[in-house]
Amino acid sequence: MAECEHDHDGPEGLSGHHLSHALHDAEDRCVRAGERMTQPRRRALELLLEAGKPMKAYDLIEIFGEDGRPAKPPTVYRALDFLAKLGLAHRIESLNAYVACEMGERNHAAAFLICDCCGATEEVEPFAPEKVQAAASKSGYIIEAVTVEAHGRCGACAS
Amino acid sequence: MAECEHDHDGPEGLSGHHLSHALHDAEDRCVRAGERMTQPRRRALELLLEAGKPMKAYDLIEIFGEDGRPAKPPTVYRALDFLAKLGLAHRIESLNAYVACEMGERNHAAAFLICDCCGATEEVEPFAPEKVQAAASKSGYIIEAVTVEAHGRCGACAS
DNA sequence: AGCATCTCGATACATTATATCGGTATCACC
DNA sequence: GGTGATACCGATATAATGTATCGAGATGCT
C-alpha cells in the first residue's frame, strides 16, 4: 500500500494540552450520551488522537499498556467498538484500521480521503447523502449507514 | 449482521446457459485485456456468478474443487485479486467478501447497496464522483479509487 | 443491602490473508 | 524447434485480524 518513497513522515497527532482537551471533550460527550468513559476506552482514544492517522487494532494492542505491556485483543476491540458506536472514532474498512473522529458532535456519517503513500487521512462531509438515498429507494433499499473511502495521494505525496 | 429473521432465501445467481454466457463474455474481455482466463480464475468467477451475492474467500475455498475438495487459500485469493483487477468482480470491504461484477465493460468504479438481512447486494452507479474529486482537490488529494458501500435492508427484508 | 447490568481481564479459538519456493505453462524471439 | 523471460500454479507455512466465552469486579437502582 505504500506506493511512493517520499521522505516525509505524514501527519502529526495531538499532544499536550490539545490532547487532554480533546479527551475531556470526549468524556463530556460520553457522559451526555449516558455512557461511561472507562480506562481502556480513554486509553484507546488517547492513542488514536496521538497518532493522528488510522491505526491498526494490533498496533494499538502493542502499545496499549502505559507500562509498555500489550493489551489483550478483546480489550482493544471492545474499546474501539465503543468509540465507534459513540462516533468518537471511525473504522476504515479498506484499511482494517481505526481513526479518531475529526468532526464535532453532529456527524455520525463520515467519508474519508486516504493517502496510500503516507497513511494520512482526512475526514470530510459525506459527498451526496441524498443521492445515496435516492438511488437506494429506486432499488427498494432502506439505507442505514454508508461507507465512503476515497484512496489516492495527499498533496504532499502527490507532488 | 443478520438482523432480521425473514423466511426468504435472498438472491439467486446464474445457472445453465446464462452462466456459460457470462463466463464466455468474461473470457472475451480477459483476452482483449491481454490477460489469460486460466482454470482457477474461471472457476472463481463461476462460483461468484452462481452465488449471485457476495461470497467470503473461505466459502469459495471450501467448494472450489469440482470434485468437492477445497482449494488452498492462495489459489483463491490470487484468482479473486485477478478478477478484481480486471473489473470482473469486486471486493466488498465492509464484508470481507467478493461479488461478481453486474455492470458491463465500462464500469471500473462501483458502489453497492447491501442488505444486512439477507445478504443481497446491488451494484449501482457511483453516486457523485465529481463531488468526490471536488472535495478531494480542495484538500489537495488526488483520488484514484473510491469505495462506496451502503448498508441497510433490501425491499424484501424491509417489508 | 440486594439485585440487575455493564464492564473487564483472560483464555482459547476462529477467520481472513500473505510470504515463499519450486515447478509448469505460455509467449516472444531467434 | 530451442531458448530465455515472464506469468501462473500448487503447496507449505505462517501472519494478521477478529470473536466467543466465562468468571469477577464495578456501577447504579431500589
CSV table of C-alpha atoms (C1' of nucleotides) in Angstrom, one decimal:
chain,number,residue,atom,x,y,z
A,1,MET,CA,0.0,0.0,0.0
A,2,ALA,CA,3.0,2.3,0.5
A,3,GLU,CA,3.2,3.4,-3.1
A,4,CYS,CA,5.7,6.1,-3.1
A,5,GLU,CA,9.0,6.8,-1.4
A,6,HIS,CA,8.7,10.3,-0.3
A,7,ASP,CA,10.8,11.3,2.6
A,8,HIS,CA,8.3,12.8,4.9
A,9,ASP,CA,6.6,11.5,7.9
A,10,GLY,CA,2.9,12.0,7.3
A,11,PRO,CA,0.6,13.6,9.8
A,12,GLU,CA,1.1,14.6,13.3
A,13,GLY,CA,-1.4,13.8,16.1
A,14,LEU,CA,-2.3,15.6,19.2
A,15,SER,CA,-0.2,16.0,22.3
A,16,GLY,CA,0.0,18.1,25.5
A,17,HIS,CA,-3.0,20.2,26.3
A,18,HIS,CA,-4.6,19.7,22.9
A,19,LEU,CA,-4.7,16.1,23.7
A,20,SER,CA,-6.1,16.5,27.1
A,21,HIS,CA,-8.7,18.9,25.9
A,22,ALA,CA,-9.9,16.5,23.2
A,23,LEU,CA,-10.1,13.7,25.8
A,24,HIS,CA,-12.0,15.9,28.1
A,25,ASP,CA,-14.5,16.8,25.4
A,26,ALA,CA,-14.9,13.2,24.6
A,27,GLU,CA,-15.6,12.3,28.2
A,28,ASP,CA,-18.2,15.0,28.3
A,29,ARG,CA,-19.9,13.8,25.2
A,30,CYS,CA,-19.8,10.3,26.6
A,31,VAL,CA,-21.5,11.3,29.8
A,32,ARG,CA,-24.1,13.2,28.0
A,33,ALA,CA,-24.8,10.0,26.0
A,34,GLY,CA,-25.3,8.2,29.2
A,35,GLU,CA,-22.2,6.1,28.7
A,36,ARG,CA,-19.1,5.6,30.8
A,37,MET,CA,-15.6,6.7,29.7
A,38,THR,CA,-13.7,3.9,31.3
A,39,GLN,CA,-9.9,3.5,31.4
A,40,PRO,CA,-9.4,1.3,28.4
A,41,ARG,CA,-11.8,3.4,26.3
A,42,ARG,CA,-10.0,6.5,27.2
A,43,ARG,CA,-6.7,4.9,26.5
A,44,ALA,CA,-7.7,3.7,23.1
A,45,LEU,CA,-9.0,7.2,22.2
A,46,GLU,CA,-5.8,8.8,23.5
A,47,LEU,CA,-3.7,6.5,21.3
A,48,LEU,CA,-5.8,7.3,18.2
A,49,LEU,CA,-5.6,11.1,18.9
A,50,GLU,CA,-1.9,10.9,19.5
A,51,ALA,CA,-1.4,9.0,16.2
A,52,GLY,CA,-3.5,11.5,14.2
A,53,LYS,CA,-3.9,8.9,11.5
A,54,PRO,CA,-5.5,5.4,11.2
A,55,MET,CA,-4.1,2.8,13.5
A,56,LYS,CA,-4.5,-1.0,13.2
A,57,ALA,CA,-6.0,-2.7,16.1
A,58,TYR,CA,-2.9,-4.8,16.7
A,59,ASP,CA,-0.7,-1.7,16.6
A,60,LEU,CA,-2.8,-0.3,19.4
A,61,ILE,CA,-2.6,-3.6,21.2
A,62,GLU,CA,1.2,-3.5,21.2
A,63,ILE,CA,1.4,-0.1,22.8
A,64,PHE,CA,-1.7,-0.2,24.9
A,65,GLY,CA,-0.3,-0.7,28.4
A,66,GLU,CA,1.1,2.5,29.9
A,67,ASP,CA,3.9,0.3,31.3
A,68,GLY,CA,4.7,-0.8,27.8
A,69,ARG,CA,3.0,-4.2,28.0
A,70,PRO,CA,0.5,-5.1,25.3
A,71,ALA,CA,-3.2,-5.5,25.9
A,72,LYS,CA,-5.4,-8.5,25.2
A,73,PRO,CA,-7.1,-8.2,21.8
A,74,PRO,CA,-10.7,-8.1,23.2
A,75,THR,CA,-9.8,-5.2,25.4
A,76,VAL,CA,-8.9,-3.1,22.5
A,77,TYR,CA,-11.6,-4.3,20.1
A,78,ARG,CA,-14.2,-3.6,22.7
A,79,ALA,CA,-12.9,-0.1,23.3
A,80,LEU,CA,-12.8,0.6,19.6
A,81,ASP,CA,-16.3,-0.7,19.1
A,82,PHE,CA,-17.5,1.5,21.8
A,83,LEU,CA,-15.7,4.6,20.4
A,84,ALA,CA,-17.1,3.9,17.0
A,85,LYS,CA,-20.6,3.5,18.4
A,86,LEU,CA,-20.4,6.9,20.0
A,87,GLY,CA,-18.9,8.5,17.0
A,88,LEU,CA,-15.6,9.3,18.7
A,89,ALA,CA,-13.7,7.1,16.3
A,90,HIS,CA,-14.3,5.5,12.9
A,91,ARG,CA,-13.3,2.3,11.4
A,92,ILE,CA,-11.7,2.5,8.0
A,93,GLU,CA,-12.9,-0.7,6.3
A,94,SER,CA,-10.5,-0.6,3.4
A,95,LEU,CA,-7.5,-0.4,5.8
A,96,ASN,CA,-8.8,-2.5,8.7
A,97,ALA,CA,-7.9,0.4,10.8
A,98,TYR,CA,-9.4,3.0,13.2
A,99,VAL,CA,-9.1,6.7,13.4
A,100,ALA,CA,-10.2,9.3,15.9
A,101,CYS,CA,-13.2,11.4,14.7
A,102,GLU,CA,-12.2,14.8,13.5
A,103,MET,CA,-15.6,16.2,13.3
A,104,GLY,CA,-17.6,17.7,16.1
A,105,GLU,CA,-20.6,16.2,17.8
A,106,ARG,CA,-23.0,16.3,14.9
A,107,ASN,CA,-21.5,13.9,12.4
A,108,HIS,CA,-22.5,10.3,12.6
A,109,ALA,CA,-21.9,9.9,8.9
A,110,ALA,CA,-18.4,10.3,7.6
A,111,ALA,CA,-16.3,10.0,4.5
A,112,PHE,CA,-12.6,9.7,4.2
A,113,LEU,CA,-9.8,10.8,1.9
A,114,ILE,CA,-6.9,8.4,2.3
A,115,CYS,CA,-3.3,8.8,1.2
A,116,ASP,CA,-1.9,5.4,0.2
A,117,CYS,CA,1.5,6.8,0.4
A,118,CYS,CA,1.9,8.4,3.8
A,119,GLY,CA,-1.1,6.9,5.5
A,120,ALA,CA,-2.7,10.3,6.2
A,121,THR,CA,-6.5,10.5,6.2
A,122,GLU,CA,-8.8,13.4,6.1
A,123,GLU,CA,-12.4,13.1,7.3
A,124,VAL,CA,-14.8,15.0,5.1
A,125,GLU,CA,-18.5,15.6,4.8
A,126,PRO,CA,-20.3,12.7,3.0
A,127,PHE,CA,-20.5,13.6,-0.6
A,128,ALA,CA,-24.1,13.2,-1.6
A,129,PRO,CA,-26.1,11.5,1.0
A,130,GLU,CA,-29.4,12.4,-0.7
A,131,LYS,CA,-28.2,10.7,-3.9
A,132,VAL,CA,-27.5,7.6,-2.0
A,133,GLN,CA,-31.0,7.5,-0.5
A,134,ALA,CA,-32.4,8.3,-3.9
A,135,ALA,CA,-30.6,5.5,-5.7
A,136,ALA,CA,-31.3,3.2,-2.8
A,137,SER,CA,-35.1,3.7,-2.8
A,138,LYS,CA,-35.2,3.3,-6.5
A,139,SER,CA,-34.0,-0.2,-5.8
A,140,GLY,CA,-36.2,-0.6,-2.7
A,141,TYR,CA,-33.4,-0.4,-0.2
A,142,ILE,CA,-33.6,1.4,3.1
A,143,ILE,CA,-30.1,2.6,3.9
A,144,GLU,CA,-28.8,2.9,7.5
A,145,ALA,CA,-25.1,3.5,7.1
A,146,VAL,CA,-22.7,4.3,4.2
A,147,THR,CA,-19.0,3.7,4.0
A,148,VAL,CA,-17.1,6.1,1.7
A,149,GLU,CA,-13.4,5.8,1.4
A,150,ALA,CA,-11.5,7.6,-1.3
A,151,HIS,CA,-8.0,6.4,-1.9
A,152,GLY,CA,-5.2,8.3,-3.6
A,153,ARG,CA,-2.4,10.7,-2.6
A,154,CYS,CA,-2.4,13.7,-0.4
A,155,GLY,CA,-0.9,17.0,-1.5
A,156,ALA,CA,2.5,16.3,-0.1
A,157,CYS,CA,2.7,12.8,-1.6
A,158,ALA,CA,1.3,13.7,-5.0
A,159,SER,CA,3.8,16.5,-5.6
B,1,MET,CA,-25.0,-8.9,10.7
B,2,ALA,CA,-28.1,-11.0,10.1
B,3,GLU,CA,-30.5,-8.5,11.6
B,4,CYS,CA,-33.9,-9.9,10.7
B,5,GLU,CA,-35.5,-13.3,10.7
B,6,HIS,CA,-37.3,-13.3,7.4
B,7,ASP,CA,-38.0,-16.6,5.8
B,8,HIS,CA,-36.7,-16.0,2.4
B,9,ASP,CA,-33.5,-17.1,0.7
B,10,GLY,CA,-32.2,-13.9,-0.7
B,11,PRO,CA,-30.9,-13.6,-4.2
B,12,GLU,CA,-30.4,-16.2,-6.9
B,13,GLY,CA,-27.4,-16.5,-9.0
B,14,LEU,CA,-26.8,-17.6,-12.6
B,15,SER,CA,-27.0,-21.1,-13.9
B,16,GLY,CA,-27.2,-23.0,-17.1
B,17,HIS,CA,-26.7,-21.0,-20.3
B,18,HIS,CA,-26.9,-17.7,-18.5
B,19,LEU,CA,-23.9,-18.8,-16.6
B,20,SER,CA,-21.9,-20.0,-19.5
B,21,HIS,CA,-22.7,-16.9,-21.5
B,22,ALA,CA,-21.4,-14.7,-18.7
B,23,LEU,CA,-18.3,-16.8,-18.4
B,24,HIS,CA,-17.8,-16.6,-22.1
B,25,ASP,CA,-18.1,-12.8,-22.0
B,26,ALA,CA,-15.7,-12.6,-19.2
B,27,GLU,CA,-13.2,-14.7,-21.1
B,28,ASP,CA,-13.5,-12.4,-24.1
B,29,ARG,CA,-13.0,-9.3,-22.0
B,30,CYS,CA,-10.0,-11.0,-20.5
B,31,VAL,CA,-8.4,-11.8,-23.8
B,32,ARG,CA,-9.0,-8.3,-25.0
B,33,ALA,CA,-7.2,-7.0,-22.0
B,34,GLY,CA,-4.2,-9.2,-22.9
B,35,GLU,CA,-4.7,-11.5,-19.9
B,36,ARG,CA,-5.4,-15.2,-19.5
B,37,MET,CA,-8.6,-16.8,-18.2
B,38,THR,CA,-7.0,-19.7,-16.5
B,39,GLN,CA,-8.8,-22.6,-14.8
B,40,PRO,CA,-8.8,-21.2,-11.2
B,41,ARG,CA,-9.8,-17.8,-12.4
B,42,ARG,CA,-12.6,-19.1,-14.4
B,43,ARG,CA,-13.7,-21.3,-11.5
B,44,ALA,CA,-13.7,-18.4,-9.0
B,45,LEU,CA,-15.8,-16.3,-11.3
B,46,GLU,CA,-18.2,-19.2,-11.9
B,47,LEU,CA,-18.7,-19.6,-8.2
B,48,LEU,CA,-19.3,-15.9,-7.8
B,49,LEU,CA,-21.8,-15.8,-10.6
B,50,GLU,CA,-23.6,-18.9,-9.4
B,51,ALA,CA,-23.9,-17.4,-5.9
B,52,GLY,CA,-25.3,-14.1,-7.2
B,53,LYS,CA,-24.3,-12.4,-3.9
B,54,PRO,CA,-21.1,-11.6,-2.1
B,55,MET,CA,-19.1,-14.7,-1.1
B,56,LYS,CA,-16.3,-14.9,1.5
B,57,ALA,CA,-13.0,-16.1,0.3
B,58,TYR,CA,-13.1,-19.1,2.6
B,59,ASP,CA,-16.5,-20.1,1.5
B,60,LEU,CA,-15.2,-20.2,-2.1
B,61,ILE,CA,-12.2,-22.2,-0.8
B,62,GLU,CA,-14.5,-24.8,0.7
B,63,ILE,CA,-16.3,-25.5,-2.6
B,64,PHE,CA,-13.6,-24.7,-5.1
B,65,GLY,CA,-12.6,-28.1,-6.2
B,66,GLU,CA,-15.0,-29.6,-8.8
B,67,ASP,CA,-14.5,-32.9,-7.0
B,68,GLY,CA,-15.6,-31.4,-3.7
B,69,ARG,CA,-12.2,-30.9,-2.3
B,70,PRO,CA,-11.2,-27.4,-1.0
B,71,ALA,CA,-8.6,-25.3,-2.7
B,72,LYS,CA,-5.6,-23.8,-1.0
B,73,PRO,CA,-6.1,-20.2,0.1
B,74,PRO,CA,-3.5,-18.5,-2.2
B,75,THR,CA,-5.2,-20.1,-5.2
B,76,VAL,CA,-8.4,-18.4,-4.4
B,77,TYR,CA,-7.0,-15.1,-3.3
B,78,ARG,CA,-4.9,-14.9,-6.4
B,79,ALA,CA,-7.9,-15.6,-8.6
B,80,LEU,CA,-10.0,-13.0,-6.8
B,81,ASP,CA,-7.3,-10.4,-7.0
B,82,PHE,CA,-7.1,-11.0,-10.7
B,83,LEU,CA,-10.9,-10.8,-11.2
B,84,ALA,CA,-10.9,-7.6,-9.2
B,85,LYS,CA,-8.1,-6.1,-11.2
B,86,LEU,CA,-10.0,-6.8,-14.4
B,87,GLY,CA,-13.2,-5.5,-13.0
B,88,LEU,CA,-14.9,-8.8,-13.4
B,89,ALA,CA,-15.5,-8.9,-9.6
B,90,HIS,CA,-15.4,-6.5,-6.8
B,91,ARG,CA,-14.3,-6.8,-3.2
B,92,ILE,CA,-16.8,-5.5,-0.6
B,93,GLU,CA,-14.6,-4.1,2.1
B,94,SER,CA,-17.2,-3.9,4.8
B,95,LEU,CA,-18.0,-7.6,4.4
B,96,ASN,CA,-14.6,-9.0,3.6
B,97,ALA,CA,-16.3,-10.6,0.6
B,98,TYR,CA,-16.3,-10.7,-3.2
B,99,VAL,CA,-19.1,-10.4,-5.7
B,100,ALA,CA,-19.2,-10.8,-9.5
B,101,CYS,CA,-19.5,-7.5,-11.4
B,102,GLU,CA,-23.0,-6.8,-12.5
B,103,MET,CA,-22.1,-4.0,-14.8
B,104,GLY,CA,-20.8,-4.2,-18.3
B,105,GLU,CA,-17.4,-3.4,-19.5
B,106,ARG,CA,-17.3,0.3,-18.8
B,107,ASN,CA,-17.5,0.4,-15.1
B,108,HIS,CA,-14.4,0.3,-13.2
B,109,ALA,CA,-15.9,2.4,-10.4
B,110,ALA,CA,-18.7,0.8,-8.5
B,111,ALA,CA,-21.0,1.4,-5.5
B,112,PHE,CA,-23.0,-1.1,-3.6
B,113,LEU,CA,-26.3,-1.4,-1.8
B,114,ILE,CA,-26.0,-4.1,0.8
B,115,CYS,CA,-28.8,-5.9,2.6
B,116,ASP,CA,-27.7,-6.7,6.1
B,117,CYS,CA,-30.6,-9.1,6.5
B,118,CYS,CA,-30.5,-11.5,3.5
B,119,GLY,CA,-27.0,-10.7,2.2
B,120,ALA,CA,-28.2,-9.4,-1.2
B,121,THR,CA,-26.2,-6.7,-2.8
B,122,GLU,CA,-26.9,-4.5,-5.7
B,123,GLU,CA,-24.2,-2.8,-7.8
B,124,VAL,CA,-25.1,0.8,-8.7
B,125,GLU,CA,-23.5,3.7,-10.4
B,126,PRO,CA,-21.2,5.7,-8.1
B,127,PHE,CA,-23.3,8.4,-6.6
B,128,ALA,CA,-21.4,11.6,-7.2
B,129,PRO,CA,-17.9,11.0,-8.5
B,130,GLU,CA,-17.4,14.6,-9.4
B,131,LYS,CA,-18.2,15.7,-5.9
B,132,VAL,CA,-15.6,13.3,-4.6
B,133,GLN,CA,-13.0,14.8,-6.9
B,134,ALA,CA,-14.0,18.3,-5.9
B,135,ALA,CA,-13.9,17.7,-2.2
B,136,ALA,CA,-10.6,15.9,-2.6
B,137,SER,CA,-8.8,18.6,-4.6
B,138,LYS,CA,-10.0,21.2,-2.1
B,139,SER,CA,-7.9,19.2,0.3
B,140,GLY,CA,-5.1,18.6,-2.2
B,141,TYR,CA,-5.8,15.0,-2.7
B,142,ILE,CA,-5.6,13.1,-6.0
B,143,ILE,CA,-8.1,10.3,-5.8
B,144,GLU,CA,-7.6,7.0,-7.7
B,145,ALA,CA,-10.3,4.8,-6.3
B,146,VAL,CA,-13.4,5.1,-4.2
B,147,THR,CA,-15.1,2.6,-2.0
B,148,VAL,CA,-18.9,3.2,-1.5
B,149,GLU,CA,-20.9,0.6,0.4
B,150,ALA,CA,-24.4,1.5,1.6
B,151,HIS,CA,-25.8,-0.9,4.3
B,152,GLY,CA,-29.4,-1.3,5.1
B,153,ARG,CA,-32.3,-3.6,4.0
B,154,CYS,CA,-33.5,-4.6,0.7
B,155,GLY,CA,-37.1,-4.3,-0.3
B,156,ALA,CA,-38.0,-7.8,0.7
B,157,CYS,CA,-36.3,-7.6,4.1
B,158,ALA,CA,-37.6,-4.1,4.9
B,159,SER,CA,-41.2,-5.0,4.4
C,1,DA,C1',-28.1,-4.2,51.4
C,2,DG,C1',-29.7,-6.8,47.3
C,3,DC,C1',-30.2,-7.1,42.5
C,4,DA,C1',-29.6,-6.1,37.6
C,5,DT,C1',-26.5,-4.5,34.3
C,6,DC,C1',-22.3,-3.1,32.4
C,7,DT,C1',-17.6,-3.7,32.0
C,8,DC,C1',-13.2,-6.0,32.3
C,9,DG,C1',-9.3,-9.4,32.0
C,10,DA,C1',-8.0,-13.8,30.5
C,11,DT,C1',-8.0,-18.0,27.7
C,12,DA,C1',-8.9,-20.0,23.8
C,13,DC,C1',-10.1,-20.1,19.2
C,14,DA,C1',-12.0,-18.6,14.6
C,15,DT,C1',-11.4,-16.1,10.4
C,16,DT,C1',-9.0,-13.7,6.9
C,17,DA,C1',-4.8,-13.1,4.3
C,18,DT,C1',0.2,-13.5,2.7
C,19,DA,C1',5.2,-14.9,2.1
C,20,DT,C1',7.8,-18.1,-0.2
C,21,DC,C1',9.5,-21.7,-3.1
C,22,DG,C1',10.0,-24.9,-6.8
C,23,DG,C1',7.8,-26.5,-10.8
C,24,DT,C1',4.9,-25.8,-15.2
C,25,DA,C1',2.8,-23.3,-19.0
C,26,DT,C1',3.0,-19.6,-22.3
C,27,DC,C1',4.9,-16.5,-25.3
C,28,DA,C1',8.4,-13.8,-28.0
C,29,DC,C1',12.3,-14.3,-30.4
C,30,DC,C1',15.8,-16.3,-32.9
D,1,DG,C1',12.2,-26.1,-32.7
D,2,DG,C1',15.1,-24.5,-29.0
D,3,DT,C1',15.9,-20.8,-25.5
D,4,DG,C1',15.0,-17.4,-22.3
D,5,DA,C1',11.7,-14.3,-19.9
D,6,DT,C1',7.5,-14.0,-17.7
D,7,DA,C1',3.2,-15.4,-15.8
D,8,DC,C1',1.0,-18.7,-13.4
D,9,DC,C1',0.2,-22.5,-10.3
D,10,DG,C1',0.2,-25.8,-6.2
D,11,DA,C1',1.8,-26.5,-1.7
D,12,DT,C1',3.6,-25.4,2.9
D,13,DA,C1',3.8,-22.5,6.4
D,14,DT,C1',2.7,-18.5,8.9
D,15,DA,C1',0.9,-13.8,9.7
D,16,DA,C1',-2.7,-10.7,10.6
D,17,DT,C1',-7.3,-9.7,12.1
D,18,DG,C1',-11.3,-10.6,15.0
D,19,DT,C1',-14.6,-13.3,18.4
D,20,DA,C1',-16.8,-16.5,21.8
D,21,DT,C1',-17.0,-17.4,26.5
D,22,DC,C1',-16.5,-17.2,31.3
D,23,DG,C1',-15.9,-15.6,36.0
D,24,DA,C1',-15.0,-11.5,38.7
D,25,DG,C1',-15.5,-6.6,39.8
D,26,DA,C1',-17.7,-2.1,39.3
D,27,DT,C1',-21.8,0.7,38.9
D,28,DG,C1',-26.3,2.2,39.6
D,29,DC,C1',-31.0,1.5,41.2
D,30,DT,C1',-34.5,0.5,44.7
